[in-house]
Short mmCIF file of C-alpha atoms in Angstrom, two decimals:
data_model
loop_
_atom_site.label_atom_id
_atom_site.label_comp_id
_atom_site.label_asym_id
_atom_site.label_seq_id
_atom_site.Cartn_x
_atom_site.Cartn_y
_atom_site.Cartn_z
CA UNK A 1 -11.63 40.85 16.77
CA UNK A 2 -9.35 44.45 18.73
CA UNK A 3 -12.92 44.43 20.83
CA UNK A 4 -13.34 40.97 20.83
CA UNK A 5 -9.38 40.48 22.60
CA UNK A 6 -9.89 42.91 25.14
CA UNK A 7 -13.21 41.38 25.85
CA UNK A 8 -11.42 38.04 26.38
CA UNK A 9 -8.94 39.21 28.39
CA UNK A 10 -10.71 41.25 30.30
CA UNK A 11 -13.29 38.40 31.31
CA UNK A 12 -10.00 36.38 31.84
CA UNK A 13 -9.00 38.68 34.42
CA UNK A 14 -12.55 38.70 36.50
CA UNK A 15 -12.96 34.47 36.32
CA UNK A 16 -8.97 34.58 37.86
CA UNK A 17 -10.00 36.95 40.38
CA UNK A 18 -13.32 35.64 41.84
CA UNK A 19 -11.53 32.27 42.22
CA UNK A 20 -8.71 33.57 43.92
CA UNK A 21 -11.15 35.17 46.41
CA UNK A 22 -13.55 31.96 46.33
CA UNK A 23 -10.18 29.78 47.21
CA UNK A 24 -10.33 28.77 50.77
CA UNK A 25 -7.46 28.87 53.05
CA UNK A 26 -7.39 25.31 54.52
CA UNK A 27 -5.84 23.83 52.01
CA UNK A 28 -4.65 19.77 51.43
CA UNK A 29 -1.03 18.78 52.48
CA UNK A 30 -0.60 15.11 51.60
CA UNK A 31 2.29 12.93 52.91
CA UNK A 32 5.44 12.60 51.27
CA UNK A 33 6.77 9.52 51.58
CA UNK A 34 7.11 7.84 47.85
CA UNK A 35 6.56 10.56 46.05
CA UNK A 36 10.46 10.52 44.63
CA UNK A 37 9.14 6.84 43.21
CA UNK A 38 6.05 7.87 41.60
CA UNK A 39 7.42 11.13 40.16
CA UNK A 40 10.57 9.18 38.42
CA UNK A 41 7.62 6.30 37.19
CA UNK A 42 5.25 9.39 36.09
CA UNK A 43 8.40 10.13 33.84
CA UNK A 44 8.75 6.70 32.75
CA UNK A 45 5.07 6.77 31.77
CA UNK A 46 5.03 9.93 29.97
CA UNK A 47 7.74 9.02 28.04
CA UNK A 48 6.14 6.11 27.00
CA UNK A 49 3.46 7.43 26.00
CA UNK A 50 4.95 10.90 24.26
CA UNK A 51 2.02 12.95 24.53
CA UNK A 52 1.14 16.28 24.50
CA UNK A 53 3.04 18.15 28.30
CA UNK A 54 -0.32 19.94 28.45
CA UNK A 55 -1.93 16.69 28.32
CA UNK A 56 0.18 14.56 30.69
CA UNK A 57 -2.29 15.51 33.92
CA UNK A 58 -5.42 14.63 32.77
CA UNK A 59 -3.70 11.34 30.92
CA UNK A 60 -2.70 10.67 34.73
CA UNK A 61 -5.99 11.82 35.76
CA UNK A 62 -7.33 9.22 33.64
CA UNK A 63 -5.63 6.38 33.70
CA UNK A 64 -6.31 7.01 37.61
CA UNK A 65 -10.39 6.86 37.40
CA UNK A 66 -9.83 3.92 34.69
CA UNK A 67 -7.88 1.88 37.31
CA UNK A 68 -10.07 2.45 40.17
CA UNK A 69 -13.57 2.37 38.39
CA UNK A 70 -14.98 -1.11 38.07
CA UNK A 71 -17.28 -0.92 34.70
CA UNK A 72 -18.26 -4.64 35.55
CA UNK A 73 -20.01 -4.74 39.34
CA UNK A 74 -20.42 -1.18 40.86
CA UNK A 75 -18.43 0.07 43.57
CA UNK A 76 -18.40 2.53 46.22
CA UNK A 77 -16.53 6.40 45.10
CA UNK A 78 -16.20 7.60 48.56
CA UNK A 79 -12.77 8.40 48.96
CA UNK A 80 -11.85 8.15 45.49
CA UNK A 81 -11.53 12.20 44.81
CA UNK A 82 -9.04 12.74 47.97
CA UNK A 83 -6.81 9.55 46.64
CA UNK A 84 -6.85 10.76 42.96
CA UNK A 85 -5.38 14.74 44.66
CA UNK A 86 -3.07 12.68 47.05
CA UNK A 87 -1.50 10.64 43.54
CA UNK A 88 -1.13 13.37 41.33
CA UNK A 89 0.42 15.22 44.30
CA UNK A 90 2.22 12.95 44.97
CA UNK A 91 3.93 12.13 42.02
CA UNK A 92 4.66 16.12 41.55
CA UNK A 93 1.07 17.20 38.91
CA UNK A 94 0.05 19.48 41.93
CA UNK A 95 2.09 21.83 44.64
CA UNK A 96 1.35 20.15 47.58
CA UNK A 97 -0.84 22.43 50.08
CA UNK A 98 -2.13 23.78 47.13
CA UNK A 99 -5.91 21.76 46.53
CA UNK A 100 -8.10 22.99 48.76
CA UNK A 101 -11.11 20.54 50.03
CA UNK A 102 -13.92 22.30 47.90
CA UNK A 103 -11.88 21.30 44.97
CA UNK A 104 -12.12 18.05 46.43
CA UNK A 105 -15.76 18.24 47.26
CA UNK A 106 -16.04 19.32 43.74
CA UNK A 107 -14.39 16.09 41.65
CA UNK A 108 -15.82 13.88 44.20
CA UNK A 109 -19.42 14.82 43.13
CA UNK A 110 -17.92 14.77 39.13
CA UNK A 111 -17.46 11.41 39.72
CA UNK A 112 -20.44 10.39 41.53
CA UNK A 113 -22.49 12.12 39.29
CA UNK A 114 -21.21 10.37 36.17
CA UNK A 115 -19.81 7.08 37.20
CA UNK A 116 -23.72 6.46 38.48
CA UNK A 117 -24.87 8.06 35.26
CA UNK A 118 -23.24 5.00 33.46
CA UNK A 119 -25.04 2.41 35.84
CA UNK A 120 -28.44 4.24 34.91
CA UNK A 121 -27.22 3.42 31.27
CA UNK A 122 -26.16 -0.17 31.63
CA UNK A 123 -29.33 -0.66 33.32
CA UNK A 124 -31.54 -0.39 29.50
CA UNK A 125 -28.84 -1.19 27.46
CA UNK A 126 -26.76 -4.47 27.45
CA UNK A 127 -25.06 -4.01 24.36
CA UNK A 128 -21.38 -4.65 25.25
CA UNK A 129 -20.47 -2.32 22.09
CA UNK A 130 -22.61 0.26 23.73
CA UNK A 131 -21.83 0.80 26.64
CA UNK A 132 -18.25 0.26 25.94
CA UNK A 133 -18.47 4.00 24.13
CA UNK A 134 -21.13 5.34 26.77
CA UNK A 135 -17.30 4.03 29.19
CA UNK A 136 -14.96 5.94 27.27
CA UNK A 137 -17.14 9.08 26.83
CA UNK A 138 -17.86 9.06 30.46
CA UNK A 139 -13.54 9.20 31.33
CA UNK A 140 -13.19 11.75 28.62
CA UNK A 141 -15.32 13.80 30.04
CA UNK A 142 -14.57 13.02 34.00
CA UNK A 143 -11.22 12.64 34.07
CA UNK A 144 -11.56 16.76 31.70
CA UNK A 145 -13.69 17.83 34.21
CA UNK A 146 -11.20 16.76 37.13
CA UNK A 147 -8.64 18.64 35.83
CA UNK A 148 -10.21 21.63 35.33
CA UNK A 149 -11.54 21.58 38.43
CA UNK A 150 -7.92 21.46 39.82
CA UNK A 151 -6.60 23.89 36.82
CA UNK A 152 -8.61 26.34 35.33
CA UNK A 153 -8.93 25.78 31.32
CA UNK A 154 -10.86 29.61 30.90
CA UNK A 155 -8.09 30.58 29.02
CA UNK A 156 -7.57 27.60 26.57
CA UNK A 157 -11.78 28.10 26.08
CA UNK A 158 -12.39 31.77 25.80
CA UNK A 159 -9.02 31.48 22.89
CA UNK A 160 -10.63 28.77 21.29
CA UNK A 161 -13.63 31.14 20.90
CA UNK A 162 -11.17 33.69 19.65
CA UNK A 163 -10.39 31.75 16.65
CA UNK A 164 -13.35 30.56 16.27
CA UNK A 165 -14.34 33.69 15.37
CA UNK A 166 -11.45 35.37 13.78
CA UNK A 167 -11.53 32.41 11.18
CA UNK A 168 -15.41 31.60 10.38
CA UNK A 169 -15.61 34.91 7.86
CA UNK A 170 -12.57 33.86 6.24
CA UNK A 171 -12.90 30.47 5.93
CA UNK A 172 -15.67 28.86 3.76
CA UNK A 173 -17.11 25.72 5.52
CA UNK A 174 -18.83 24.63 2.67
CA UNK A 175 -15.75 23.79 0.68
CA UNK A 176 -14.14 21.63 3.87
CA UNK A 177 -16.47 18.91 3.27
CA UNK A 178 -13.75 16.09 1.63
CA UNK A 179 -14.71 12.87 -0.13
CA UNK A 180 -18.44 14.00 -0.51
CA UNK A 181 -19.37 12.93 3.70
CA UNK A 182 -22.80 13.96 4.66
CA UNK A 183 -21.96 16.44 7.08
CA UNK A 184 -24.90 18.76 8.08
CA UNK A 185 -24.70 22.23 7.50
CA UNK A 186 -25.21 23.25 11.00
CA UNK A 187 -22.31 20.53 11.91
CA UNK A 188 -19.71 22.89 10.07
CA UNK A 189 -19.57 25.15 13.03
CA UNK A 190 -18.42 21.88 14.89
CA UNK A 191 -15.98 21.50 12.47
CA UNK A 192 -14.24 24.64 12.84
CA UNK A 193 -14.06 24.13 15.96
CA UNK A 194 -12.65 20.55 16.04
CA UNK A 195 -9.89 22.30 13.54
CA UNK A 196 -9.06 25.38 15.97
CA UNK A 197 -8.90 23.21 19.17
CA UNK A 198 -6.62 20.41 17.26
CA UNK A 199 -4.13 22.62 15.22
CA UNK A 200 -3.54 25.51 17.39
CA UNK A 201 -4.27 24.41 21.17
CA UNK A 202 -3.39 20.43 20.62
CA UNK A 203 -6.48 19.17 22.38
CA UNK A 204 -7.05 15.42 22.26
CA UNK A 205 -10.61 14.15 21.94
CA UNK A 206 -11.34 14.51 25.60
CA UNK A 207 -10.93 18.13 25.61
CA UNK A 208 -12.62 18.99 22.27
CA UNK A 209 -15.39 16.54 23.89
CA UNK A 210 -16.07 18.29 27.19
CA UNK A 211 -15.80 21.69 25.37
CA UNK A 212 -18.80 21.33 23.02
CA UNK A 213 -20.68 19.51 25.64
CA UNK A 214 -20.19 22.88 27.31
CA UNK A 215 -21.16 24.84 24.45
CA UNK A 216 -24.33 22.70 23.13
CA UNK A 217 -25.46 21.68 26.46
CA UNK A 218 -25.39 18.21 26.40
CA UNK A 219 -24.54 17.02 29.55
CA UNK A 220 -25.16 13.61 30.63
CA UNK A 221 -28.34 14.65 33.10
CA UNK A 222 -29.80 13.69 29.73
CA UNK A 223 -28.37 10.35 28.87
CA UNK A 224 -30.21 10.17 25.49
CA UNK A 225 -29.12 13.68 24.38
CA UNK A 226 -25.81 12.90 26.32
CA UNK A 227 -25.33 9.98 23.72
CA UNK A 228 -27.22 10.82 20.39
CA UNK A 229 -23.99 13.75 20.90
CA UNK A 230 -21.32 12.02 21.32
CA UNK A 231 -22.00 9.83 18.84
CA UNK A 232 -22.38 12.65 16.53
CA UNK A 233 -19.07 14.11 17.46
CA UNK A 234 -17.42 10.41 17.30
CA UNK A 235 -18.35 10.51 13.61
CA UNK A 236 -16.91 13.30 12.70
CA UNK A 237 -13.71 13.18 14.67
CA UNK A 238 -12.80 10.04 12.57
CA UNK A 239 -14.24 12.21 9.09
CA UNK A 240 -11.87 13.30 6.35
CA UNK A 241 -13.08 16.68 6.72
CA UNK A 242 -12.11 17.09 10.07
CA UNK A 243 -8.89 15.89 9.19
CA UNK A 244 -8.84 18.49 6.45
CA UNK A 245 -9.93 21.47 8.04
CA UNK A 246 -7.70 21.15 10.96
CA UNK A 247 -4.64 21.24 7.85
CA UNK A 248 -6.19 24.34 6.79
CA UNK A 249 -6.44 26.35 10.24
CA UNK A 250 -2.98 24.72 11.00
CA UNK A 251 -1.23 26.14 7.67
CA UNK A 252 -3.05 29.43 8.10
CA UNK A 253 -2.58 29.96 12.17
CA UNK A 254 1.13 31.12 13.24
CA UNK A 255 -0.82 34.48 14.01
CA UNK A 256 -3.08 33.27 16.01
CA UNK A 257 -0.87 31.26 17.91
CA UNK A 258 0.95 34.38 18.26
CA UNK A 259 -1.93 35.87 19.78
CA UNK A 260 -2.01 33.19 22.11
CA UNK A 261 1.07 32.68 23.41
CA UNK A 262 1.55 36.77 23.50
CA UNK A 263 -2.06 37.48 25.90
CA UNK A 264 -3.97 34.42 26.62
CA UNK A 265 -1.56 31.65 27.66
CA UNK A 266 -1.04 31.52 31.75
CA UNK A 267 2.56 33.15 31.35
CA UNK A 268 1.60 35.59 28.90
CA UNK A 269 3.57 38.82 28.58
CA UNK A 270 1.39 41.42 26.51
CA UNK A 271 -1.67 42.74 28.28
CA UNK A 272 -5.04 45.24 26.75
CA UNK A 273 -1.96 48.72 27.38
CA UNK A 274 -0.23 46.47 24.47
CA UNK A 275 -3.50 47.28 21.80
CA UNK A 276 -3.50 50.51 22.53
CA UNK A 277 -2.20 51.70 19.00
CA UNK A 278 -0.99 49.77 16.64
CA UNK A 279 2.60 51.05 17.53
CA UNK A 280 2.19 50.02 20.42
CA UNK A 281 1.82 46.18 19.53
CA UNK A 282 4.14 46.36 16.59
CA UNK A 283 6.90 46.87 19.97
CA UNK A 284 5.52 44.78 21.67
CA UNK A 285 4.56 41.75 19.65
CA UNK A 286 8.09 41.97 18.17
CA UNK A 287 10.14 41.28 21.43
CA UNK A 288 7.47 38.63 21.91
CA UNK A 289 7.77 36.78 18.80
CA UNK A 290 11.60 36.84 19.67
CA UNK A 291 11.13 35.45 22.96
CA UNK A 292 9.22 32.29 21.56
CA UNK A 293 12.10 31.77 18.99
CA UNK A 294 14.29 31.23 21.66
CA UNK A 295 11.81 29.39 23.85
CA UNK A 296 10.97 27.02 20.74
CA UNK A 297 14.72 25.81 20.50
CA UNK A 298 14.47 24.88 24.29
CA UNK A 299 11.19 22.65 23.07
CA UNK A 300 13.26 21.29 19.96
CA UNK A 301 15.82 20.25 22.59
CA UNK A 302 13.47 19.02 24.68
CA UNK A 303 11.45 17.29 21.73
CA UNK A 304 14.57 15.24 21.15
CA UNK A 305 15.25 13.93 24.46
CA UNK A 306 11.69 13.00 25.20
CA UNK A 307 12.21 11.11 21.65
CA UNK A 308 15.05 9.67 22.49
CA UNK A 309 14.15 8.36 25.76
CA UNK A 310 10.58 7.20 23.81
CA UNK A 311 12.67 5.28 21.13
CA UNK A 312 14.96 3.01 23.34
CA UNK A 313 12.35 2.20 26.17
CA UNK A 314 10.16 1.04 23.93
CA UNK A 315 13.54 -0.77 21.89
CA UNK A 316 14.58 -2.29 24.51
CA UNK A 317 11.63 -3.30 25.76
CA UNK A 318 10.68 -4.72 22.02
CA UNK A 319 14.30 -6.20 21.91
CA UNK A 320 14.40 -8.07 24.99
CA UNK A 321 10.58 -9.50 24.19
CA UNK A 322 11.47 -10.66 20.68
CA UNK A 323 14.71 -10.04 19.02
CA UNK A 324 16.40 -11.84 22.22
CA UNK A 325 14.15 -14.70 22.33
CA UNK A 326 13.97 -14.95 18.09
CA UNK A 327 17.74 -15.62 17.67
CA UNK A 328 18.25 -18.16 21.07
CA UNK A 329 15.36 -19.87 19.02
CA UNK A 330 17.18 -19.76 15.45
CA UNK A 331 20.62 -19.66 16.14
CA UNK A 332 21.18 -20.75 19.62
CA UNK A 333 23.16 -17.22 20.82
CA UNK A 334 21.96 -13.07 19.92
CA UNK A 335 23.22 -11.14 17.06
CA UNK A 336 25.21 -8.37 18.86
CA UNK A 337 25.96 -6.04 16.47
CA UNK A 338 21.93 -5.50 15.08
CA UNK A 339 20.38 -5.72 18.28
CA UNK A 340 22.79 -3.04 19.32
CA UNK A 341 22.42 -1.36 15.74
CA UNK A 342 18.36 -1.21 16.02
CA UNK A 343 18.81 0.29 19.64
CA UNK A 344 21.14 2.82 18.73
CA UNK A 345 20.77 4.04 15.67
CA UNK A 346 17.43 5.88 15.58
CA UNK A 347 17.86 7.56 18.71
CA UNK A 348 21.52 8.72 17.13
CA UNK A 349 19.40 8.97 13.80
CA UNK A 350 17.00 11.87 15.79
CA UNK A 351 19.41 13.44 17.13
CA UNK A 352 21.28 14.64 14.42
CA UNK A 353 18.20 15.50 12.88
CA UNK A 354 18.73 18.58 16.02
CA UNK A 355 21.42 20.00 13.35
CA UNK A 356 18.71 20.32 10.56
CA UNK A 357 16.60 22.47 13.00
CA UNK A 358 16.74 26.12 12.73
CA UNK A 359 13.50 29.11 13.71
CA UNK A 360 12.01 31.42 11.57
CA UNK A 361 14.06 33.93 9.84
CA UNK A 362 13.25 37.71 10.45
CA UNK A 363 11.09 38.55 8.14
CA UNK A 364 8.89 36.09 9.10
CA UNK A 365 8.53 38.55 12.33
CA UNK A 366 7.30 41.36 10.27
CA UNK A 367 5.18 39.33 8.14
CA UNK A 368 3.39 38.50 11.37
CA UNK A 369 3.13 41.67 12.71
CA UNK A 370 1.96 43.07 9.74
CA UNK A 371 -0.78 40.28 9.58
CA UNK A 372 -1.78 40.33 13.60
CA UNK A 373 -1.99 44.24 12.95
CA UNK A 374 -4.34 44.34 11.05
CA UNK A 375 -6.28 41.47 12.13
CA UNK A 376 -7.43 43.53 15.84
CA UNK A 377 -6.89 47.07 14.29
CA UNK A 378 -8.52 46.87 10.84
CA UNK A 379 -11.72 47.04 9.37
CA UNK A 380 -14.12 44.26 8.79
CA UNK A 381 -14.10 45.49 4.66
CA UNK A 382 -10.22 44.54 4.96
CA UNK A 383 -10.26 41.17 5.78
CA UNK A 384 -9.13 38.85 2.96
CA UNK A 385 -10.87 35.12 2.90
CA UNK A 386 -8.79 32.16 2.94
CA UNK A 387 -7.80 30.28 0.30
CA UNK A 388 -8.95 26.59 -0.31
CA UNK A 389 -6.86 25.00 -2.91
CA UNK A 390 -8.46 22.25 -4.62
CA UNK A 391 -6.11 19.06 -4.21
CA UNK A 392 -5.56 18.00 -8.38
CA UNK A 393 -5.06 14.08 -8.76
CA UNK A 394 -1.54 13.99 -10.49
CA UNK A 395 -1.39 9.81 -12.06
CA UNK A 396 2.46 10.52 -12.82
CA UNK A 397 3.32 12.53 -9.70
CA UNK A 398 2.10 9.72 -7.94
CA UNK A 399 3.11 6.83 -9.47
CA UNK A 400 6.97 8.54 -9.14
CA UNK A 401 6.16 8.29 -5.69
CA UNK A 402 5.11 5.20 -5.08
CA UNK A 403 8.21 3.70 -7.31
CA UNK A 404 10.78 6.51 -5.07
CA UNK A 405 8.87 4.72 -2.01
CA UNK A 406 9.94 1.16 -3.22
CA UNK A 407 13.13 1.80 -4.11
CA UNK A 408 14.62 3.40 -0.81
CA UNK A 409 12.99 0.29 0.80
CA UNK A 410 14.97 -2.30 -1.70
CA UNK A 411 17.78 -0.46 -1.40
CA UNK A 412 17.64 -0.47 2.41
CA UNK A 413 16.62 -3.99 2.55
CA UNK A 414 19.63 -4.89 0.87
CA UNK A 415 21.77 -2.79 2.81
CA UNK A 416 20.46 -5.23 5.81
CA UNK A 417 20.83 -8.33 4.29
CA UNK A 418 24.66 -7.55 3.39
CA UNK A 419 24.61 -7.16 7.33
CA UNK A 420 24.10 -10.17 7.70
CA UNK A 421 20.19 -8.70 9.33
CA UNK A 422 17.61 -11.54 9.71
CA UNK A 423 13.78 -10.75 9.29
CA UNK A 424 12.80 -9.71 12.52
CA UNK A 425 15.65 -7.75 12.70
CA UNK A 426 15.06 -5.81 9.22
CA UNK A 427 11.32 -5.81 10.52
CA UNK A 428 12.68 -3.76 14.08
CA UNK A 429 15.22 -1.62 12.20
CA UNK A 430 12.81 -0.78 9.92
CA UNK A 431 9.75 0.38 12.13
CA UNK A 432 12.16 2.24 14.44
CA UNK A 433 13.57 4.67 11.77
CA UNK A 434 10.38 5.03 10.28
CA UNK A 435 9.39 6.10 13.88
CA UNK A 436 12.42 8.11 14.62
CA UNK A 437 11.93 9.99 10.71
CA UNK A 438 7.92 10.88 12.07
CA UNK A 439 9.20 12.24 15.17
CA UNK A 440 11.87 14.43 13.48
CA UNK A 441 9.13 15.69 10.69
CA UNK A 442 6.74 16.23 14.05
CA UNK A 443 9.32 18.41 15.77
CA UNK A 444 10.35 20.45 12.45
CA UNK A 445 6.33 21.22 12.41
CA UNK A 446 6.34 23.15 15.35
CA UNK A 447 9.03 25.60 13.38
CA UNK A 448 6.57 25.91 10.56
CA UNK A 449 3.54 25.93 12.40
CA UNK A 450 5.25 29.44 13.43
CA UNK A 451 5.57 30.97 9.83
CA UNK A 452 3.77 33.18 7.83
CA UNK A 453 6.62 32.95 4.82
CA UNK A 454 7.42 30.53 3.78
CA UNK A 455 11.35 29.11 3.86
CA UNK A 456 12.84 28.07 0.59
CA UNK A 457 14.33 24.95 -0.04
CA UNK A 458 17.94 23.89 -0.86
CA UNK A 459 19.36 21.31 -3.22
CA UNK A 460 19.72 19.04 0.19
CA UNK A 461 16.71 19.43 1.70
CA UNK A 462 14.81 17.99 -1.84
CA UNK A 463 17.22 14.90 -1.40
CA UNK A 464 16.00 14.56 2.37
CA UNK A 465 12.61 14.78 1.89
CA UNK A 466 12.59 12.75 -1.19
CA UNK A 467 14.85 9.44 1.03
CA UNK A 468 12.89 10.28 3.79
CA UNK A 469 8.79 10.80 3.02
CA UNK A 470 8.56 7.23 2.47
CA UNK A 471 9.93 6.30 6.04
CA UNK A 472 8.06 9.73 7.88
CA UNK A 473 4.40 8.28 5.91
CA UNK A 474 5.25 4.52 7.47
CA UNK A 475 6.25 6.31 10.95
CA UNK A 476 2.83 8.42 10.88
CA UNK A 477 0.78 5.27 10.74
CA UNK A 478 3.00 3.48 13.13
CA UNK A 479 2.42 6.61 15.25
CA UNK A 480 -1.73 6.48 14.57
CA UNK A 481 -1.63 2.63 15.86
CA UNK A 482 0.63 3.04 18.37
CA UNK A 483 -1.36 5.93 20.01
CA UNK A 484 -4.40 3.44 19.61
CA UNK A 485 -2.62 0.35 21.16
CA UNK A 486 0.39 1.57 23.46
CA UNK A 487 1.33 -2.17 24.06
CA UNK A 488 4.14 -0.31 25.82
CA UNK A 489 2.31 1.51 28.31
CA UNK A 490 -0.55 -1.33 28.79
CA UNK A 491 2.39 -3.36 29.96
CA UNK A 492 3.63 -0.58 32.39
CA UNK A 493 0.29 -0.55 33.54
CA UNK A 494 -0.21 -3.98 34.39
CA UNK A 495 3.21 -4.81 35.72
CA UNK A 496 4.35 -1.66 37.45
CA UNK A 497 1.70 0.41 37.82
CA UNK A 498 -0.89 -1.28 39.49
CA UNK A 499 0.59 -2.88 42.02
CA UNK A 500 3.41 1.10 42.58
CA UNK A 501 0.16 2.42 43.19
CA UNK A 502 -1.29 -0.19 45.59
CA UNK A 503 1.48 0.01 47.92
CA UNK A 504 2.23 3.67 48.20
CA UNK A 505 -1.78 4.19 48.62
CA UNK A 506 -1.29 1.72 51.24
CA UNK A 507 1.69 4.10 52.78
CA UNK A 508 0.06 6.25 52.77
CA UNK A 509 -2.96 5.79 54.99
CA UNK A 510 -0.83 3.96 56.98
CA UNK A 511 0.90 7.29 57.44
CA UNK A 512 -2.27 8.56 58.46
CA UNK A 513 -3.00 5.77 60.80
CA UNK A 514 0.42 7.00 62.69
CA UNK A 515 -0.46 10.27 62.64
CA UNK A 516 -4.08 10.04 64.58
CA UNK A 517 -2.31 7.33 66.62
CA UNK A 518 0.28 10.12 67.72
CA UNK A 519 -2.54 12.63 68.30
CA UNK A 520 -4.79 10.47 70.69
CA UNK A 521 -1.71 10.04 72.53
CA UNK A 522 -1.58 14.20 73.10
#
């Protein structure tokens, strides 16, 4: 594994040096008119979606492609790549004077190739469901391809390969199969690879799909293979086996996460020189881990702020769209106390939850260093297997959990009734308190992801878990369905993004027209 790590780092260095050497000098300059408005909207849009920070640019690219590519009538793809780069630059996803003409040509070629392939497929397949699936795959892969052209994924892909290699011999993949799901033995490698991406890199389905298409060489040049391979991936993505495998990788992934941030990330402080000896690695890794703890505190603060903004935006929209009209129709006036409680309490709850979040203890640092040293310098014979615990069905504990669930919700319902909440306001309160609980829980998972040594729970933590677990569960279900059908994002896309981006495009074109006229006068 140590040799594998050195080889990966050398490949990254060689690849990035080659890209830098090929990079053209004639970069593209984008007019900055409207960039402030565009950037502000993107921040609002990203807050409403609450996706991982590394995925924001890719999601912006996908929204653009979904907006400009018609899948009902074929349209011209000329200049779409230029407009995409202009939008990303104006929204500050890309620095100005950074993207080259070669980048634009590559993106334009990919858009043309995938879009034409869709229409070739649509001519022979009239099923609306199959065409919709093919459209999703095209947009997924095209968005990732475009981002990879603008910002290389070589570091993430090589780390995924390294982590997969590190875990493959430690996990009996056959034991990952859950609920007797029908998964072919040769597909268990895909299961583990997907779990590595999800657990360690927080990759979305589009990123994983594209990486696997490249690994198995199932690209759109062969439409039949492309379709069958993506159908297989869709089944695996939704399987309980992949969910369980992701949980296993995440629980045992703390050392690999420090290897990623230490060696593979673009700003990673550790180099091949850090691998000269176990002593050199220990010294450098200790310093890196302490830095990561400090960075974790900053990420938690940012996460809390983003969560509060997310809650205020969604609650404000839902409140004025549902609560206010319901109050006016039923009693003829707005009940301001329940309205303000629904608006502010979830945000206040998640702000206070920051006080319960703290970085891992020093003994965790020692455990991580020991584990990584053993991983990179020990012989293969000394590597230990990851034990997969069998899940036991406990009727007694499940019954107690169900009773606790009902007691918590019944008690809170009684409190809201005494505070004169109507049924709509009570329902909204439960939804947003559950969402806030889940967001706080997800932030706390960032701490646990860096832990090799489990932190013991005190009595207060146990009581807190008993009370808030039902809300976390409900919040998880809401979050999952919200991510599938994000109504707030759909409203923003329809009412703001479409007209805003259209106006900004016209402004860019008008600016270019005036510049051309000025040149004619010289």
